[in-house]
mmCIF file of C-alpha atoms in Angstrom:
data_model
loop_
_atom_site.group_PDB
_atom_site.id
_atom_site.type_symbol
_atom_site.label_atom_id
_atom_site.label_comp_id
_atom_site.label_asym_id
_atom_site.label_seq_id
_atom_site.Cartn_x
_atom_site.Cartn_y
_atom_site.Cartn_z
ATOM 1 C CA MET A 1 -15.330 11.388 12.253
ATOM 2 C CA GLU A 2 -15.954 7.683 12.044
ATOM 3 C CA ARG A 3 -15.607 6.025 8.654
ATOM 4 C CA LEU A 4 -16.779 2.442 8.301
ATOM 5 C CA VAL A 5 -13.684 1.531 6.219
ATOM 6 C CA PHE A 6 -11.298 2.629 8.967
ATOM 7 C CA PRO A 7 -11.225 -0.747 10.809
ATOM 8 C CA TYR A 8 -10.035 -2.337 7.542
ATOM 9 C CA LEU A 9 -7.145 0.144 7.370
ATOM 10 C CA HIS A 10 -6.308 -0.401 11.013
ATOM 11 C CA ASP A 11 -6.206 -4.188 10.476
ATOM 12 C CA TRP A 12 -4.137 -3.763 7.313
ATOM 13 C CA ILE A 13 -1.406 -1.725 9.008
ATOM 14 C CA LYS A 14 -1.088 -4.287 11.837
ATOM 15 C CA LYS A 15 -0.553 -7.242 9.478
ATOM 16 C CA PRO A 16 3.059 -8.379 9.380
ATOM 17 C CA SER A 17 2.509 -9.708 5.849
ATOM 18 C CA ARG A 18 0.791 -6.580 4.511
ATOM 19 C CA LYS A 19 1.278 -5.451 0.953
ATOM 20 C CA PRO A 20 1.312 -1.843 -0.251
ATOM 21 C CA LEU A 21 -2.232 -0.487 -0.385
ATOM 22 C CA VAL A 22 -3.774 1.401 -3.299
ATOM 23 C CA ILE A 23 -6.830 3.403 -2.289
ATOM 24 C CA ARG A 24 -9.180 4.234 -5.116
ATOM 25 C CA GLY A 25 -12.172 6.529 -5.098
ATOM 26 C CA ALA A 26 -13.635 9.719 -6.455
ATOM 27 C CA ARG A 27 -12.332 13.134 -5.515
ATOM 28 C CA GLN A 28 -13.213 14.479 -2.083
ATOM 29 C CA VAL A 29 -14.402 11.196 -0.536
ATOM 30 C CA GLY A 30 -11.824 11.243 2.274
ATOM 31 C CA LYS A 31 -8.902 9.148 0.997
ATOM 32 C CA THR A 32 -6.250 11.585 2.229
ATOM 33 C CA TRP A 33 -8.036 12.159 5.531
ATOM 34 C CA LEU A 34 -8.219 8.401 6.138
ATOM 35 C CA VAL A 35 -4.474 7.910 5.624
ATOM 36 C CA ARG A 36 -3.553 10.894 7.780
ATOM 37 C CA HIS A 37 -5.910 9.660 10.491
ATOM 38 C CA LEU A 38 -4.367 6.177 10.260
ATOM 39 C CA ALA A 39 -0.880 7.600 10.822
ATOM 40 C CA GLU A 40 -2.133 9.689 13.725
ATOM 41 C CA THR A 41 -4.012 6.867 15.471
ATOM 42 C CA THR A 42 -1.190 4.355 15.062
ATOM 43 C CA GLY A 43 1.567 6.758 16.089
ATOM 44 C CA ARG A 44 3.434 6.432 12.801
ATOM 45 C CA LYS A 45 5.405 9.261 11.253
ATOM 46 C CA LEU A 46 3.623 10.249 8.055
ATOM 47 C CA ILE A 47 5.845 10.733 5.007
ATOM 48 C CA GLU A 48 3.434 12.299 2.524
ATOM 49 C CA LEU A 49 4.042 13.174 -1.109
ATOM 50 C CA ASN A 50 1.377 14.814 -3.248
ATOM 51 C CA PHE A 51 2.132 14.429 -6.934
ATOM 52 C CA GLU A 52 -0.411 17.060 -7.998
ATOM 53 C CA LYS A 53 1.314 19.658 -5.843
ATOM 54 C CA ARG A 54 4.856 18.521 -6.685
ATOM 55 C CA PRO A 55 4.847 16.512 -9.942
ATOM 56 C CA ALA A 56 8.663 16.363 -10.054
ATOM 57 C CA ASP A 57 8.679 14.173 -6.927
ATOM 58 C CA PHE A 58 8.132 11.146 -9.174
ATOM 59 C CA THR A 59 11.855 11.353 -9.982
ATOM 60 C CA LEU A 60 12.576 10.229 -6.402
ATOM 61 C CA PHE A 61 11.300 6.787 -7.490
ATOM 62 C CA GLU A 62 13.455 6.234 -10.581
ATOM 63 C CA SER A 63 15.456 3.491 -8.863
ATOM 64 C CA ASN A 64 14.114 0.016 -8.086
ATOM 65 C CA ASP A 65 16.203 0.015 -4.913
ATOM 66 C CA VAL A 66 13.910 0.912 -2.001
ATOM 67 C CA LYS A 67 16.882 1.949 0.149
ATOM 68 C CA GLN A 68 17.819 4.501 -2.504
ATOM 69 C CA ILE A 69 14.202 5.649 -2.711
ATOM 70 C CA LEU A 70 14.110 6.097 1.087
ATOM 71 C CA LEU A 71 17.373 8.036 0.950
ATOM 72 C CA ASN A 72 15.828 10.275 -1.702
ATOM 73 C CA LEU A 73 12.709 10.742 0.428
ATOM 74 C CA SER A 74 14.760 11.458 3.560
ATOM 75 C CA THR A 75 16.682 14.101 1.652
ATOM 76 C CA ILE A 76 13.630 15.846 0.189
ATOM 77 C CA THR A 77 11.700 15.767 3.494
ATOM 78 C CA ASN A 78 14.762 16.545 5.639
ATOM 79 C CA THR A 79 13.855 13.757 8.034
ATOM 80 C CA GLU A 80 15.171 10.329 8.946
ATOM 81 C CA ILE A 81 12.763 7.563 7.936
ATOM 82 C CA ASN A 82 12.530 4.516 10.169
ATOM 83 C CA PRO A 83 10.466 1.919 8.226
ATOM 84 C CA GLN A 84 9.071 0.362 11.436
ATOM 85 C CA GLN A 85 7.762 3.735 12.647
ATOM 86 C CA ALA A 86 6.745 5.475 9.425
ATOM 87 C CA LEU A 87 3.893 5.407 6.938
ATOM 88 C CA LEU A 88 4.705 6.349 3.343
ATOM 89 C CA PHE A 89 1.765 8.032 1.640
ATOM 90 C CA LEU A 90 1.840 8.672 -2.104
ATOM 91 C CA ASP A 91 -1.137 10.926 -2.773
ATOM 92 C CA GLU A 92 -2.616 11.849 -6.153
ATOM 93 C CA VAL A 93 -0.612 9.034 -7.728
ATOM 94 C CA GLN A 94 -2.692 9.230 -10.919
ATOM 95 C CA VAL A 95 -0.369 12.105 -11.910
ATOM 96 C CA ALA A 96 2.611 9.714 -11.874
ATOM 97 C CA PRO A 97 1.070 6.249 -12.379
ATOM 98 C CA GLN A 98 4.425 4.619 -13.166
ATOM 99 C CA ILE A 99 5.089 4.795 -9.418
ATOM 100 C CA LEU A 100 2.522 2.020 -8.944
ATOM 101 C CA SER A 101 4.995 -0.402 -10.530
ATOM 102 C CA LYS A 102 7.541 0.547 -7.829
ATOM 103 C CA LEU A 103 5.219 -0.703 -5.073
ATOM 104 C CA ARG A 104 6.397 -4.207 -5.910
ATOM 105 C CA TRP A 105 9.850 -3.431 -4.555
ATOM 106 C CA PHE A 106 8.446 -2.154 -1.268
ATOM 107 C CA ALA A 107 6.424 -5.363 -0.911
ATOM 108 C CA GLU A 108 9.445 -7.560 -1.619
ATOM 109 C CA ASP A 109 12.369 -5.620 -0.139
ATOM 110 C CA MET A 110 10.882 -3.555 2.682
ATOM 111 C CA PRO A 111 7.569 -5.039 3.880
ATOM 112 C CA GLU A 112 8.061 -3.440 7.310
ATOM 113 C CA LEU A 113 7.275 -0.015 5.779
ATOM 114 C CA PRO A 114 3.546 0.450 5.215
ATOM 115 C CA VAL A 115 2.994 2.172 1.872
ATOM 116 C CA VAL A 116 -0.289 3.695 0.729
ATOM 117 C CA ALA A 117 -0.905 5.147 -2.709
ATOM 118 C CA ALA A 118 -4.129 7.024 -3.340
ATOM 119 C CA GLY A 119 -5.653 8.853 -6.210
ATOM 120 C CA SER A 120 -8.772 9.899 -7.989
ATOM 121 C CA LEU A 121 -9.595 8.613 -11.440
ATOM 122 C CA LEU A 122 -7.222 5.678 -10.996
ATOM 123 C CA GLU A 123 -9.647 3.442 -12.894
ATOM 124 C CA PHE A 124 -8.858 5.376 -16.084
ATOM 125 C CA VAL A 125 -5.107 5.289 -15.450
ATOM 126 C CA LEU A 126 -5.142 1.576 -14.643
ATOM 127 C CA SER A 127 -7.175 0.694 -17.728
ATOM 128 C CA GLU A 128 -4.699 2.479 -20.000
ATOM 129 C CA HIS A 129 -1.408 1.748 -18.220
ATOM 130 C CA SER A 130 1.730 1.024 -20.195
ATOM 131 C CA PHE A 131 3.837 -0.115 -17.255
ATOM 132 C CA SER A 132 4.141 -3.405 -15.442
ATOM 133 C CA MET A 133 1.604 -3.677 -12.627
ATOM 134 C CA PRO A 134 2.802 -5.562 -9.537
ATOM 135 C CA VAL A 135 0.074 -8.212 -9.651
ATOM 136 C CA GLY A 136 -0.279 -10.046 -6.343
ATOM 137 C CA ARG A 137 2.030 -7.615 -4.560
ATOM 138 C CA ILE A 138 -0.442 -4.844 -3.795
ATOM 139 C CA THR A 139 -3.815 -4.599 -2.088
ATOM 140 C CA TYR A 140 -6.673 -2.467 -3.361
ATOM 141 C CA MET A 141 -9.338 -0.637 -1.399
ATOM 142 C CA HIS A 142 -12.184 1.503 -2.698
ATOM 143 C CA VAL A 143 -13.489 4.452 -0.694
ATOM 144 C CA GLU A 144 -17.037 5.595 -1.309
ATOM 145 C CA PRO A 145 -18.491 8.979 -0.416
ATOM 146 C CA LEU A 146 -19.795 9.342 3.108
ATOM 147 C CA SER A 147 -22.628 6.854 3.622
ATOM 148 C CA PHE A 148 -25.856 7.753 5.400
ATOM 149 C CA GLU A 149 -24.722 5.649 8.367
ATOM 150 C CA GLU A 150 -21.434 7.572 8.518
ATOM 151 C CA PHE A 151 -23.361 10.841 8.206
ATOM 152 C CA LEU A 152 -25.465 9.883 11.224
ATOM 153 C CA LEU A 153 -22.353 8.949 13.212
ATOM 154 C CA ALA A 154 -20.634 12.222 12.273
ATOM 155 C CA ASN A 155 -23.705 14.095 13.512
ATOM 156 C CA LYS A 156 -23.737 12.123 16.779
ATOM 157 C CA LYS A 157 -27.005 10.356 15.916
ATOM 158 C CA SER A 158 -25.945 6.856 17.000
ATOM 159 C CA SER A 159 -29.382 6.194 18.563
ATOM 160 C CA LEU A 160 -31.060 6.832 15.217
ATOM 161 C CA LEU A 161 -28.497 4.630 13.488
ATOM 162 C CA ASN A 162 -29.150 1.805 15.962
ATOM 163 C CA TYR A 163 -32.888 2.265 15.447
ATOM 164 C CA LEU A 164 -32.536 2.025 11.669
ATOM 165 C CA ARG A 165 -30.289 -1.032 11.912
ATOM 166 C CA GLN A 166 -33.024 -2.809 13.868
ATOM 167 C CA TYR A 167 -35.840 -1.506 11.701
ATOM 168 C CA ASP A 168 -38.244 -4.011 10.160
ATOM 169 C CA LEU A 169 -40.132 -3.067 6.992
ATOM 170 C CA ASN A 170 -43.322 -4.403 8.556
ATOM 171 C CA ASN A 171 -43.254 -1.632 11.173
ATOM 172 C CA VAL A 172 -44.177 2.008 10.766
ATOM 173 C CA ILE A 173 -41.623 4.597 11.781
ATOM 174 C CA PRO A 174 -43.274 7.097 14.128
ATOM 175 C CA SER A 175 -43.506 10.580 12.619
ATOM 176 C CA ALA A 176 -41.599 11.991 15.613
ATOM 177 C CA ILE A 177 -38.570 9.922 14.554
ATOM 178 C CA HIS A 178 -38.956 11.041 10.944
#
Protein backbone atom coordinates (compact mmCIF):
# COMPACT_ATOMS: atom_id res chain seq x y z
CA MET A 1 0.00 0.00 0.00
CA GLU A 2 1.23 3.47 -0.78
CA ARG A 3 1.03 6.07 1.97
CA LEU A 4 1.72 9.68 1.05
CA VAL A 5 3.81 10.19 4.23
CA PHE A 6 6.19 7.37 3.32
CA PRO A 7 8.59 9.53 1.23
CA TYR A 8 9.07 11.74 4.31
CA LEU A 9 10.07 8.68 6.36
CA HIS A 10 12.37 7.46 3.62
CA ASP A 11 14.09 10.88 3.48
CA TRP A 12 14.32 11.01 7.27
CA ILE A 13 16.12 7.68 7.59
CA LYS A 14 18.69 8.68 4.93
CA LYS A 15 19.65 11.93 6.68
CA PRO A 16 23.01 11.69 8.41
CA SER A 17 21.89 14.38 10.88
CA ARG A 18 18.51 12.80 11.66
CA LYS A 19 17.00 13.03 15.11
CA PRO A 20 14.82 10.39 16.76
CA LEU A 21 11.32 10.50 15.29
CA VAL A 22 8.08 10.54 17.29
CA ILE A 23 5.08 9.49 15.22
CA ARG A 24 1.76 10.67 16.55
CA GLY A 25 -1.71 9.73 15.40
CA ALA A 26 -4.92 8.02 16.34
CA ARG A 27 -5.20 4.28 16.80
CA GLN A 28 -5.26 2.12 13.69
CA VAL A 29 -4.01 4.75 11.22
CA GLY A 30 -0.94 2.74 10.17
CA LYS A 31 1.90 4.02 12.38
CA THR A 32 3.27 0.54 13.11
CA TRP A 33 2.83 -0.60 9.52
CA LEU A 34 4.74 2.45 8.27
CA VAL A 35 7.74 1.78 10.53
CA ARG A 36 7.83 -1.92 9.69
CA HIS A 37 7.60 -1.09 6.00
CA LEU A 38 10.42 1.45 6.38
CA ALA A 39 12.69 -1.19 7.93
CA GLU A 40 11.78 -3.66 5.20
CA THR A 41 12.33 -1.26 2.29
CA THR A 42 15.62 0.07 3.64
CA GLY A 43 17.01 -3.33 4.60
CA ARG A 44 17.40 -2.44 8.26
CA LYS A 45 16.99 -4.95 11.06
CA LEU A 46 13.90 -3.95 13.01
CA ILE A 47 14.26 -3.96 16.80
CA GLU A 48 10.66 -3.52 17.93
CA LEU A 49 9.34 -3.09 21.45
CA ASN A 50 5.64 -2.75 22.18
CA PHE A 51 5.02 -1.27 25.60
CA GLU A 52 1.34 -2.24 25.65
CA LYS A 53 2.25 -5.89 25.16
CA ARG A 54 5.27 -5.81 27.48
CA PRO A 55 5.01 -2.84 29.88
CA ALA A 56 8.05 -3.98 31.90
CA ASP A 57 10.31 -3.31 28.89
CA PHE A 58 10.50 0.33 29.99
CA THR A 59 13.03 -0.82 32.60
CA LEU A 60 15.50 -1.48 29.76
CA PHE A 61 15.75 2.33 29.44
CA GLU A 62 16.55 3.24 33.05
CA SER A 63 20.11 4.25 32.15
CA ASN A 64 21.04 7.39 30.21
CA ASP A 65 23.88 5.45 28.60
CA VAL A 66 22.74 4.36 25.13
CA LYS A 67 25.39 1.62 25.02
CA GLN A 68 23.89 0.13 28.17
CA ILE A 69 20.40 0.47 26.69
CA LEU A 70 21.54 -1.34 23.52
CA LEU A 71 23.12 -4.07 25.64
CA ASN A 72 19.81 -4.44 27.47
CA LEU A 73 17.93 -4.58 24.16
CA SER A 74 20.38 -7.10 22.69
CA THR A 75 19.89 -9.30 25.74
CA ILE A 76 16.09 -9.18 25.71
CA THR A 77 15.85 -9.71 21.93
CA ASN A 78 18.70 -12.26 21.82
CA THR A 79 20.24 -10.48 18.86
CA GLU A 80 23.29 -8.34 18.17
CA ILE A 81 22.36 -4.76 17.32
CA ASN A 82 24.50 -2.92 14.79
CA PRO A 83 23.40 0.76 14.93
CA GLN A 84 24.28 1.34 11.25
CA GLN A 85 22.06 -1.56 10.14
CA ALA A 86 19.20 -1.46 12.63
CA LEU A 87 16.04 0.53 13.26
CA LEU A 88 14.87 0.82 16.87
CA PHE A 89 11.09 1.05 17.09
CA LEU A 90 9.42 1.91 20.39
CA ASP A 91 5.73 1.26 19.83
CA GLU A 92 2.83 2.28 22.08
CA VAL A 93 5.19 4.60 23.94
CA GLN A 94 2.25 6.38 25.60
CA VAL A 95 2.30 3.49 28.12
CA ALA A 96 5.83 4.50 29.20
CA PRO A 97 6.11 8.19 28.24
CA GLN A 98 9.25 8.73 30.34
CA ILE A 99 11.10 6.92 27.55
CA LEU A 100 10.61 10.00 25.36
CA SER A 101 13.13 11.83 27.55
CA LYS A 102 15.70 9.10 26.73
CA LEU A 103 15.52 9.92 23.01
CA ARG A 104 17.84 12.83 23.71
CA TRP A 105 20.69 10.46 24.47
CA PHE A 106 20.21 8.59 21.20
CA ALA A 107 20.31 11.90 19.32
CA GLU A 108 23.49 13.01 21.08
CA ASP A 109 25.41 9.77 21.66
CA MET A 110 24.30 7.43 18.88
CA PRO A 111 22.86 9.39 15.92
CA GLU A 112 23.77 6.53 13.56
CA LEU A 113 20.91 4.46 15.03
CA PRO A 114 17.53 5.56 13.68
CA VAL A 115 14.99 5.56 16.52
CA VAL A 116 11.23 5.82 16.06
CA ALA A 117 8.74 6.11 18.90
CA ALA A 118 5.05 5.86 18.11
CA GLY A 119 1.88 5.91 20.06
CA SER A 120 -1.76 6.78 20.15
CA LEU A 121 -3.09 9.49 22.41
CA LEU A 122 0.38 11.01 22.75
CA GLU A 123 -1.16 14.49 22.72
CA PHE A 124 -2.69 13.79 26.15
CA VAL A 125 0.55 12.32 27.51
CA LEU A 126 2.63 15.21 26.18
CA SER A 127 0.29 17.85 27.59
CA GLU A 128 0.52 16.34 31.07
CA HIS A 129 4.14 15.14 31.13
CA SER A 130 6.21 15.44 34.27
CA PHE A 131 9.54 14.56 32.67
CA SER A 132 12.06 16.58 30.73
CA MET A 133 11.26 16.61 27.02
CA PRO A 134 14.29 16.62 24.70
CA VAL A 135 13.39 19.88 22.95
CA GLY A 136 15.25 20.30 19.67
CA ARG A 137 16.56 16.74 19.76
CA ILE A 138 13.56 14.93 18.33
CA THR A 139 11.43 15.23 15.21
CA TYR A 140 7.66 14.87 15.20
CA MET A 141 5.41 13.47 12.50
CA HIS A 142 1.63 13.12 12.51
CA VAL A 143 -0.07 10.27 10.66
CA GLU A 144 -3.65 10.75 9.56
CA PRO A 145 -6.11 8.01 8.65
CA LEU A 146 -5.98 6.80 5.07
CA SER A 147 -6.81 9.71 2.77
CA PHE A 148 -9.11 9.37 -0.22
CA GLU A 149 -6.08 9.65 -2.51
CA GLU A 150 -4.36 6.81 -0.62
CA PHE A 151 -7.59 4.79 -0.78
CA LEU A 152 -7.64 5.18 -4.56
CA LEU A 153 -3.98 4.14 -4.81
CA ALA A 154 -4.58 1.11 -2.58
CA ASN A 155 -7.44 0.09 -4.87
CA LYS A 156 -5.27 0.53 -7.98
CA LYS A 157 -7.31 3.51 -9.22
CA SER A 158 -4.36 5.72 -10.20
CA SER A 159 -6.16 6.88 -13.38
CA LEU A 160 -9.06 8.19 -11.31
CA LEU A 161 -6.62 9.86 -8.92
CA ASN A 162 -4.82 11.55 -11.82
CA TYR A 163 -8.19 12.65 -13.22
CA LEU A 164 -9.22 14.18 -9.90
CA ARG A 165 -5.87 15.93 -9.48
CA GLN A 166 -6.42 17.65 -12.83
CA TYR A 167 -10.09 18.33 -12.22
CA ASP A 168 -11.35 21.90 -12.58
CA LEU A 169 -14.50 22.96 -10.71
CA ASN A 170 -15.77 24.60 -13.88
CA ASN A 171 -16.07 21.20 -15.58
CA VAL A 172 -18.72 18.56 -15.08
CA ILE A 173 -17.59 15.07 -14.19
CA PRO A 174 -19.22 12.59 -16.58
CA SER A 175 -21.67 10.27 -14.83
CA ALA A 176 -19.72 7.25 -16.13
CA ILE A 177 -16.72 8.39 -14.05
CA HIS A 178 -18.94 8.95 -11.02
